[in-house]
mmCIF file of C-alpha atoms and ligand atoms in Angstrom:
data_model
loop_
_atom_site.group_PDB
_atom_site.id
_atom_site.type_symbol
_atom_site.label_atom_id
_atom_site.label_comp_id
_atom_site.label_asym_id
_atom_site.label_seq_id
_atom_site.Cartn_x
_atom_site.Cartn_y
_atom_site.Cartn_z
ATOM 1 C CA UNK Z 1 -61.273 -53.395 32.894
ATOM 2 C CA UNK Z 2 -60.339 -50.170 35.124
ATOM 3 C CA UNK Z 3 -57.555 -48.921 36.802
ATOM 4 C CA UNK Z 4 -55.971 -49.306 40.183
ATOM 5 C CA UNK Z 5 -57.459 -46.186 41.081
ATOM 6 C CA UNK Z 6 -60.937 -46.900 40.178
ATOM 7 C CA UNK Z 7 -60.768 -50.263 41.864
ATOM 8 C CA UNK Z 8 -59.618 -48.590 45.121
ATOM 9 C CA UNK Z 9 -62.651 -46.080 44.962
ATOM 10 C CA UNK Z 10 -65.085 -49.030 44.514
ATOM 11 C CA UNK Z 11 -63.479 -50.876 47.414
ATOM 12 C CA UNK Z 12 -63.839 -47.704 49.567
ATOM 13 C CA UNK Z 13 -67.395 -47.363 49.050
ATOM 14 C CA UNK Z 14 -67.933 -50.816 50.503
ATOM 15 C CA UNK Z 15 -66.154 -50.022 53.626
ATOM 16 C CA UNK Z 16 -67.472 -48.008 56.745
ATOM 17 C CA UNK Z 17 -66.706 -44.243 56.812
ATOM 18 C CA UNK Z 18 -64.123 -42.546 58.743
ATOM 19 C CA UNK Z 19 -64.532 -41.061 62.086
ATOM 20 C CA UNK Z 20 -64.659 -37.485 62.522
ATOM 21 C CA UNK Z 21 -61.409 -35.887 61.501
ATOM 22 C CA UNK Z 22 -60.080 -39.095 60.143
ATOM 23 C CA UNK Z 23 -58.610 -39.846 56.661
ATOM 24 C CA UNK Z 24 -58.608 -43.800 55.667
ATOM 25 C CA UNK Z 25 -58.153 -44.639 52.216
ATOM 26 C CA UNK Z 26 -57.054 -41.863 49.643
ATOM 27 C CA UNK Z 27 -54.004 -40.219 51.070
ATOM 28 C CA UNK Z 28 -50.358 -41.473 51.569
ATOM 29 C CA UNK Z 29 -51.255 -42.937 54.863
ATOM 30 C CA UNK Z 30 -54.491 -43.348 56.860
ATOM 31 C CA UNK Z 31 -55.036 -40.703 59.650
ATOM 32 C CA UNK Z 32 -56.638 -42.286 62.784
ATOM 33 C CA UNK Z 33 -57.253 -41.146 66.310
ATOM 34 C CA UNK Z 34 -54.946 -42.783 68.761
ATOM 35 C CA UNK Z 35 -56.772 -44.142 71.940
ATOM 36 C CA UNK Z 36 -55.747 -41.989 74.573
ATOM 37 C CA UNK Z 37 -55.222 -39.010 72.390
ATOM 38 C CA UNK Z 38 -53.020 -37.942 69.360
ATOM 39 C CA UNK Z 39 -52.979 -39.193 66.051
ATOM 40 C CA UNK Z 40 -51.781 -42.521 64.381
ATOM 41 C CA UNK Z 41 -50.583 -42.852 60.717
ATOM 42 C CA UNK Z 42 -50.788 -46.276 59.235
ATOM 43 C CA UNK Z 43 -49.434 -47.213 55.856
ATOM 44 C CA UNK Z 44 -48.818 -50.536 54.062
ATOM 45 C CA UNK Z 45 -47.076 -51.398 50.627
ATOM 46 C CA UNK Z 46 -46.373 -54.610 48.764
ATOM 47 C CA UNK Z 47 -43.076 -55.296 46.640
ATOM 48 C CA UNK Z 48 -43.665 -58.107 44.204
ATOM 49 C CA UNK Z 49 -40.544 -59.585 42.651
ATOM 50 C CA UNK Z 50 -40.800 -59.337 38.829
ATOM 51 C CA UNK Z 51 -43.261 -56.513 39.119
ATOM 52 C CA UNK Z 52 -41.887 -53.686 41.256
ATOM 53 C CA UNK Z 53 -38.170 -54.974 41.044
ATOM 54 C CA UNK Z 54 -36.066 -57.024 38.762
ATOM 55 C CA UNK Z 55 -33.944 -59.285 41.141
ATOM 56 C CA UNK Z 56 -31.531 -59.816 38.258
ATOM 57 C CA UNK Z 57 -30.546 -55.924 38.668
ATOM 58 C CA UNK Z 58 -31.293 -55.420 42.196
ATOM 59 C CA UNK Z 59 -30.038 -57.262 45.400
ATOM 60 C CA UNK Z 60 -32.233 -58.903 47.783
ATOM 61 C CA UNK Z 61 -31.012 -56.627 50.394
ATOM 62 C CA UNK Z 62 -32.004 -53.708 48.257
ATOM 63 C CA UNK Z 63 -35.297 -55.146 47.572
ATOM 64 C CA UNK Z 64 -35.765 -55.445 51.591
ATOM 65 C CA UNK Z 65 -34.422 -51.779 51.904
ATOM 66 C CA UNK Z 66 -36.981 -50.382 49.431
ATOM 67 C CA UNK Z 67 -40.079 -52.089 50.899
ATOM 68 C CA UNK Z 68 -39.523 -50.252 54.310
ATOM 69 C CA UNK Z 69 -38.358 -47.084 52.666
ATOM 70 C CA UNK Z 70 -41.328 -46.654 50.458
ATOM 71 C CA UNK Z 71 -43.510 -47.020 53.419
ATOM 72 C CA UNK Z 72 -41.809 -44.683 55.616
ATOM 73 C CA UNK Z 73 -42.088 -42.187 52.584
ATOM 74 C CA UNK Z 74 -45.684 -42.423 52.796
ATOM 75 C CA UNK Z 75 -45.381 -41.399 56.499
ATOM 76 C CA UNK Z 76 -42.886 -38.567 55.717
ATOM 77 C CA UNK Z 77 -45.543 -37.411 53.044
ATOM 78 C CA UNK Z 78 -48.078 -36.750 56.109
ATOM 79 C CA UNK Z 79 -45.271 -34.640 57.809
ATOM 80 C CA UNK Z 80 -45.064 -37.610 60.451
ATOM 81 C CA UNK Z 81 -42.523 -39.662 62.012
ATOM 82 C CA UNK Z 82 -42.362 -43.597 61.604
ATOM 83 C CA UNK Z 83 -42.776 -45.556 64.629
ATOM 84 C CA UNK Z 84 -42.946 -49.297 64.015
ATOM 85 C CA UNK Z 85 -42.967 -51.603 61.073
ATOM 86 C CA UNK Z 86 -44.500 -55.206 60.261
ATOM 87 C CA UNK Z 87 -42.714 -57.198 57.700
ATOM 88 C CA UNK Z 88 -44.536 -60.259 55.892
ATOM 89 C CA UNK Z 89 -42.569 -62.173 53.340
ATOM 90 C CA UNK Z 90 -44.157 -64.740 51.141
ATOM 91 C CA UNK Z 91 -41.956 -66.537 48.813
ATOM 92 C CA UNK Z 92 -40.225 -69.732 47.619
ATOM 93 C CA UNK Z 93 -38.521 -71.864 50.310
ATOM 94 C CA UNK Z 94 -35.057 -70.931 48.892
ATOM 95 C CA UNK Z 95 -35.661 -67.162 49.306
ATOM 96 C CA UNK Z 96 -32.541 -65.583 50.704
ATOM 97 C CA UNK Z 97 -34.112 -64.493 53.808
ATOM 98 C CA UNK Z 98 -30.825 -63.381 55.489
ATOM 99 C CA UNK Z 99 -29.849 -61.231 52.641
ATOM 100 C CA UNK Z 100 -33.242 -59.734 52.453
ATOM 101 C CA UNK Z 101 -33.433 -59.242 55.979
ATOM 102 C CA UNK Z 102 -30.201 -57.238 55.882
ATOM 103 C CA UNK Z 103 -31.601 -54.480 53.911
ATOM 104 C CA UNK Z 104 -35.113 -54.532 55.814
ATOM 105 C CA UNK Z 105 -32.889 -54.128 59.125
ATOM 106 C CA UNK Z 106 -30.790 -51.561 57.590
ATOM 107 C CA UNK Z 107 -33.626 -49.449 56.401
ATOM 108 C CA UNK Z 108 -35.539 -49.806 59.870
ATOM 109 C CA UNK Z 109 -32.262 -48.710 61.616
ATOM 110 C CA UNK Z 110 -31.789 -45.736 59.389
ATOM 111 C CA UNK Z 111 -35.414 -44.733 59.925
ATOM 112 C CA UNK Z 112 -35.822 -45.403 63.636
ATOM 113 C CA UNK Z 113 -38.573 -47.890 62.719
ATOM 114 C CA UNK Z 114 -38.007 -51.091 64.380
ATOM 115 C CA UNK Z 115 -39.485 -54.327 63.094
ATOM 116 C CA UNK Z 116 -41.926 -55.602 65.584
ATOM 117 C CA UNK Z 117 -43.498 -58.458 63.996
ATOM 118 C CA UNK Z 118 -45.026 -59.964 60.613
ATOM 119 C CA UNK Z 119 -45.254 -63.192 59.054
ATOM 120 C CA UNK Z 120 -43.606 -65.950 56.725
ATOM 121 C CA UNK Z 121 -45.316 -67.770 54.153
ATOM 122 C CA UNK Z 122 -44.733 -70.057 51.079
ATOM 123 C CA UNK Z 123 -45.682 -68.369 47.728
ATOM 124 C CA UNK Z 124 -44.628 -69.073 44.277
ATOM 125 C CA UNK Z 125 -42.875 -65.525 43.736
ATOM 126 C CA UNK Z 126 -41.422 -63.380 46.548
ATOM 127 C CA UNK Z 127 -43.908 -60.937 47.728
ATOM 128 C CA UNK Z 128 -42.728 -58.568 50.396
ATOM 129 C CA UNK Z 129 -45.453 -56.520 52.476
ATOM 130 C CA UNK Z 130 -44.523 -53.984 54.989
ATOM 131 C CA UNK Z 131 -46.828 -51.889 57.091
ATOM 132 C CA UNK Z 132 -45.609 -48.872 59.194
ATOM 133 C CA UNK Z 133 -47.146 -46.846 61.965
ATOM 134 C CA UNK Z 134 -46.151 -43.305 62.585
ATOM 135 C CA UNK Z 135 -47.357 -40.338 64.258
ATOM 136 C CA UNK Z 136 -47.298 -36.234 64.225
ATOM 137 C CA UNK Z 137 -47.986 -33.331 65.994
ATOM 138 C CA UNK Z 138 -50.363 -30.637 65.046
ATOM 139 C CA UNK Z 139 -53.194 -30.994 62.482
ATOM 140 C CA UNK Z 140 -53.372 -33.669 59.706
ATOM 141 C CA UNK Z 141 -51.523 -32.686 56.573
ATOM 142 C CA UNK Z 142 -53.280 -34.141 53.701
ATOM 143 C CA UNK Z 143 -53.393 -34.075 49.974
ATOM 144 C CA UNK Z 144 -56.319 -32.037 49.878
ATOM 145 C CA UNK Z 145 -55.296 -28.669 51.670
ATOM 146 C CA UNK Z 146 -53.965 -26.507 48.808
ATOM 147 C CA UNK Z 147 -55.265 -23.237 47.925
ATOM 148 C CA UNK Z 148 -54.975 -21.199 44.680
ATOM 149 C CA UNK Z 149 -51.771 -19.152 44.772
ATOM 150 C CA UNK Z 150 -49.761 -21.427 46.995
ATOM 151 C CA UNK Z 151 -46.286 -22.275 45.663
ATOM 152 C CA UNK Z 152 -45.463 -25.918 44.776
ATOM 153 C CA UNK Z 153 -42.317 -27.306 46.021
ATOM 154 C CA UNK Z 154 -40.333 -30.476 45.533
ATOM 155 C CA UNK Z 155 -37.592 -31.671 47.989
ATOM 156 C CA UNK Z 156 -35.050 -33.012 45.399
ATOM 157 C CA UNK Z 157 -34.221 -33.802 41.895
ATOM 158 C CA UNK Z 158 -36.916 -35.952 39.785
ATOM 159 C CA UNK Z 159 -36.352 -38.806 37.400
ATOM 160 C CA UNK Z 160 -33.314 -40.340 38.951
ATOM 161 C CA UNK Z 161 -34.905 -43.655 40.019
ATOM 162 C CA UNK Z 162 -36.209 -44.176 36.355
ATOM 163 C CA UNK Z 163 -32.844 -43.208 34.902
ATOM 164 C CA UNK Z 164 -31.012 -45.534 37.154
ATOM 165 C CA UNK Z 165 -33.394 -48.541 36.266
ATOM 166 C CA UNK Z 166 -32.976 -47.558 32.458
ATOM 167 C CA UNK Z 167 -29.313 -47.415 32.638
ATOM 168 C CA UNK Z 168 -29.180 -50.661 34.577
ATOM 169 C CA UNK Z 169 -31.460 -52.517 32.015
ATOM 170 C CA UNK Z 170 -29.087 -50.922 29.071
ATOM 171 C CA UNK Z 171 -25.819 -52.301 30.960
ATOM 172 C CA UNK Z 172 -24.620 -48.987 30.885
ATOM 173 C CA UNK Z 173 -22.702 -47.004 33.662
ATOM 174 C CA UNK Z 174 -24.951 -44.857 35.983
ATOM 175 C CA UNK Z 175 -24.389 -42.101 38.089
ATOM 176 C CA UNK Z 176 -24.138 -43.341 42.005
ATOM 177 C CA UNK Z 177 -27.144 -41.134 42.632
ATOM 178 C CA UNK Z 178 -29.292 -42.604 39.828
ATOM 179 C CA UNK Z 179 -28.343 -46.253 40.976
ATOM 180 C CA UNK Z 180 -29.066 -45.514 44.593
ATOM 181 C CA UNK Z 181 -32.345 -43.770 43.726
ATOM 182 C CA UNK Z 182 -33.594 -46.967 42.102
ATOM 183 C CA UNK Z 183 -32.031 -49.666 44.437
ATOM 184 C CA UNK Z 184 -32.018 -47.691 47.821
ATOM 185 C CA UNK Z 185 -34.688 -44.928 47.682
ATOM 186 C CA UNK Z 186 -34.363 -42.655 50.519
ATOM 187 C CA UNK Z 187 -37.499 -41.489 52.704
ATOM 188 C CA UNK Z 188 -37.447 -37.934 52.961
ATOM 189 C CA UNK Z 189 -38.792 -37.862 57.008
ATOM 190 C CA UNK Z 190 -36.701 -34.774 57.861
ATOM 191 C CA UNK Z 191 -37.981 -32.806 54.945
ATOM 192 C CA UNK Z 192 -41.582 -33.969 55.620
ATOM 193 C CA UNK Z 193 -41.259 -32.371 59.078
ATOM 194 C CA UNK Z 194 -39.660 -29.093 57.835
ATOM 195 C CA UNK Z 195 -42.735 -28.881 55.194
ATOM 196 C CA UNK Z 196 -45.045 -29.239 58.216
ATOM 197 C CA UNK Z 197 -43.135 -26.520 60.180
ATOM 198 C CA UNK Z 198 -43.147 -24.326 57.230
ATOM 199 C CA UNK Z 199 -47.142 -24.384 56.947
ATOM 200 C CA UNK Z 200 -47.129 -26.765 54.159
ATOM 201 C CA UNK Z 201 -51.000 -26.885 53.060
ATOM 202 C CA UNK Z 202 -50.783 -30.152 51.280
ATOM 203 C CA UNK Z 203 -48.193 -32.820 50.559
ATOM 204 C CA UNK Z 204 -47.702 -35.893 48.583
ATOM 205 C CA UNK Z 205 -44.458 -38.196 47.951
ATOM 206 C CA UNK Z 206 -43.572 -38.737 44.391
ATOM 207 C CA UNK Z 207 -43.998 -42.634 43.990
ATOM 208 C CA UNK Z 208 -45.925 -42.740 40.589
ATOM 209 C CA UNK Z 209 -44.211 -39.725 38.805
ATOM 210 C CA UNK Z 210 -44.418 -36.036 39.376
ATOM 211 C CA UNK Z 211 -47.272 -35.550 36.870
ATOM 212 C CA UNK Z 212 -49.329 -38.222 38.337
ATOM 213 C CA UNK Z 213 -48.810 -37.400 41.860
ATOM 214 C CA UNK Z 214 -49.228 -33.688 41.886
ATOM 215 C CA UNK Z 215 -52.474 -34.374 39.677
ATOM 216 C CA UNK Z 216 -53.614 -36.383 42.752
ATOM 217 C CA UNK Z 217 -52.735 -33.382 45.070
ATOM 218 C CA UNK Z 218 -54.395 -30.966 42.769
ATOM 219 C CA UNK Z 219 -57.419 -32.974 42.211
ATOM 220 C CA UNK Z 220 -57.783 -33.611 46.134
ATOM 221 C CA UNK Z 221 -57.235 -29.997 46.659
ATOM 222 C CA UNK Z 222 -59.821 -28.658 43.948
ATOM 223 C CA UNK Z 223 -56.889 -26.538 42.254
ATOM 224 C CA UNK Z 224 -55.086 -26.226 38.976
ATOM 225 C CA UNK Z 225 -51.428 -26.505 38.507
ATOM 226 C CA UNK Z 226 -49.010 -24.028 36.638
ATOM 227 C CA UNK Z 227 -45.423 -25.486 36.623
ATOM 228 C CA UNK Z 228 -42.730 -23.655 35.416
ATOM 229 C CA UNK Z 229 -39.306 -25.710 35.358
ATOM 230 C CA UNK Z 230 -38.273 -28.801 37.010
ATOM 231 C CA UNK Z 231 -35.127 -30.030 38.698
ATOM 232 C CA UNK Z 232 -34.209 -32.926 36.252
ATOM 233 C CA UNK Z 233 -31.684 -35.383 38.086
ATOM 234 C CA UNK Z 234 -28.273 -35.815 36.342
ATOM 235 C CA UNK Z 235 -28.649 -38.656 33.512
ATOM 236 C CA UNK Z 236 -32.491 -38.378 33.656
ATOM 237 C CA UNK Z 237 -34.743 -36.994 30.923
ATOM 238 C CA UNK Z 238 -37.618 -34.295 31.359
ATOM 239 C CA UNK Z 239 -39.951 -37.308 30.617
ATOM 240 C CA UNK Z 240 -38.472 -39.454 33.411
ATOM 241 C CA UNK Z 241 -38.521 -36.577 35.767
ATOM 242 C CA UNK Z 242 -42.290 -36.029 34.812
ATOM 243 C CA UNK Z 243 -43.566 -39.643 34.581
ATOM 244 C CA UNK Z 244 -40.733 -41.908 35.816
ATOM 245 C CA UNK Z 245 -41.920 -42.364 39.463
ATOM 246 C CA UNK Z 246 -40.152 -44.029 42.274
ATOM 247 C CA UNK Z 247 -38.360 -40.923 43.181
ATOM 248 C CA UNK Z 248 -39.551 -40.809 46.754
ATOM 249 C CA UNK Z 249 -38.972 -37.100 47.090
ATOM 250 C CA UNK Z 250 -41.852 -35.034 48.629
ATOM 251 C CA UNK Z 251 -44.094 -32.505 46.697
ATOM 252 C CA UNK Z 252 -45.647 -29.753 48.902
ATOM 253 C CA UNK Z 253 -47.552 -26.584 48.376
ATOM 254 C CA UNK Z 254 -47.113 -23.593 51.096
ATOM 255 C CA UNK Z 255 -48.175 -20.104 50.959
ATOM 256 C CA UNK Z 256 -45.064 -18.244 52.439
ATOM 257 C CA UNK Z 257 -41.797 -18.786 50.855
ATOM 258 C CA UNK Z 258 -39.823 -17.014 53.731
ATOM 259 C CA UNK Z 259 -41.307 -19.634 56.119
ATOM 260 C CA UNK Z 260 -40.381 -22.557 53.792
ATOM 261 C CA UNK Z 261 -36.514 -21.080 53.691
ATOM 262 C CA UNK Z 262 -36.539 -20.981 57.334
ATOM 263 C CA UNK Z 263 -37.949 -24.373 58.262
ATOM 264 C CA UNK Z 264 -35.368 -26.089 55.753
ATOM 265 C CA UNK Z 265 -32.567 -24.325 57.334
ATOM 266 C CA UNK Z 266 -29.777 -27.102 57.522
ATOM 267 C CA UNK Z 267 -31.558 -29.328 54.953
ATOM 268 C CA UNK Z 268 -31.332 -29.200 51.245
ATOM 269 C CA UNK Z 269 -33.650 -26.230 50.020
ATOM 270 C CA UNK Z 270 -36.735 -27.486 48.454
ATOM 271 C CA UNK Z 271 -37.236 -26.137 44.852
ATOM 272 C CA UNK Z 272 -40.202 -24.154 43.766
ATOM 273 C CA UNK Z 273 -41.519 -25.649 40.591
ATOM 274 C CA UNK Z 274 -44.757 -23.561 39.895
ATOM 275 C CA UNK Z 275 -47.852 -22.637 41.796
ATOM 276 C CA UNK Z 276 -51.508 -23.571 42.267
ATOM 277 C CA UNK Z 277 -54.310 -21.954 40.279
ATOM 278 C CA UNK Z 278 -57.869 -21.272 40.793
ATOM 279 C CA UNK Z 279 -59.067 -23.012 37.626
ATOM 280 C CA UNK Z 280 -59.136 -26.660 38.533
ATOM 281 C CA UNK Z 281 -58.983 -27.614 34.846
ATOM 282 C CA UNK Z 282 -55.494 -25.875 34.283
ATOM 283 C CA UNK Z 283 -52.459 -28.507 34.564
ATOM 284 C CA UNK Z 284 -49.624 -26.994 32.543
ATOM 285 C CA UNK Z 285 -45.614 -26.759 32.529
ATOM 286 C CA UNK Z 286 -43.950 -23.911 30.925
ATOM 287 C CA UNK Z 287 -47.522 -23.012 29.506
ATOM 288 C CA UNK Z 288 -48.142 -26.424 27.970
ATOM 289 C CA UNK Z 289 -50.384 -29.203 28.979
ATOM 290 C CA UNK Z 290 -48.722 -31.620 31.727
ATOM 291 C CA UNK Z 291 -48.706 -35.100 30.516
ATOM 292 C CA UNK Z 292 -51.862 -36.593 32.014
ATOM 293 C CA UNK Z 293 -50.975 -40.182 31.340
ATOM 294 C CA UNK Z 294 -47.784 -42.094 32.646
ATOM 295 C CA UNK Z 295 -47.287 -42.881 36.266
ATOM 296 C CA UNK Z 296 -47.373 -46.314 37.944
ATOM 297 C CA UNK Z 297 -51.002 -47.708 37.761
ATOM 298 C CA UNK Z 298 -51.774 -51.398 38.077
ATOM 299 C CA UNK Z 299 -54.563 -53.008 36.019
ATOM 300 C CA UNK Z 300 -57.434 -54.368 37.784
ATOM 301 C CA UNK Z 301 -60.760 -55.653 36.731
HETATM 302 MG MG1 MG N 1 -47.525 -42.228 48.475
#
């Protein structure tokens, strides 16, 4: 038995290699050359009822919103803008399609990412697959560009989505920010564009938890991480901030804090949580080892 990432790595080796300058598997979105010039971003994500969301705690409209937003978040993590969405619904015939589509349509409108097609199929459980295209101007902004000395930023508080889900499960009153973070996560498109303008060297969205996702960024860049303190969301624990996942805030690295300040004028200021080091084996927070485990990883054989 191996993990999702090992399975992806094995599948990648069975596929052709990317064209010059392109990035296929291994980043938040694939970066391919658009015919006629420029770049295209391609991302796809699947939400399975009962695996990624408990429909007793989350509305079908929220489920639809989330499927679009998490894809747009992968475009945002490349410093890109979304263009179009394809939506495929496989589910039982009695699935509340209209309610589901209310959430899909709301997210598509919010992110200027119209649904232009997709498919409908019968299946024993609800499986919602969204694919999104996007684009960007400038050079590809990947996970792999961070250098020792770069500062590490996050674009918002961490752990809110995990705290929201925990409080819902416990039947307790949860702060609106935590509930929203779980049910209707926001994709940080404006922040991603600002990070690009700030000269960000690497970026990723926090889908699997800060420790896991910053780990991916550090590994791809060949740098270490010395983190200081994290912005822990209201009602969230430090553990939820580190490993809870599904926050969909962005984490990025940049060399020049003045440029970051300028680029984020008018947006919530990103929070510096540490810096990259030249020893790739270093993964610390407050001088202690960063938890290596945690994060969202599906099991595959
Ligand atoms: Mg991602």
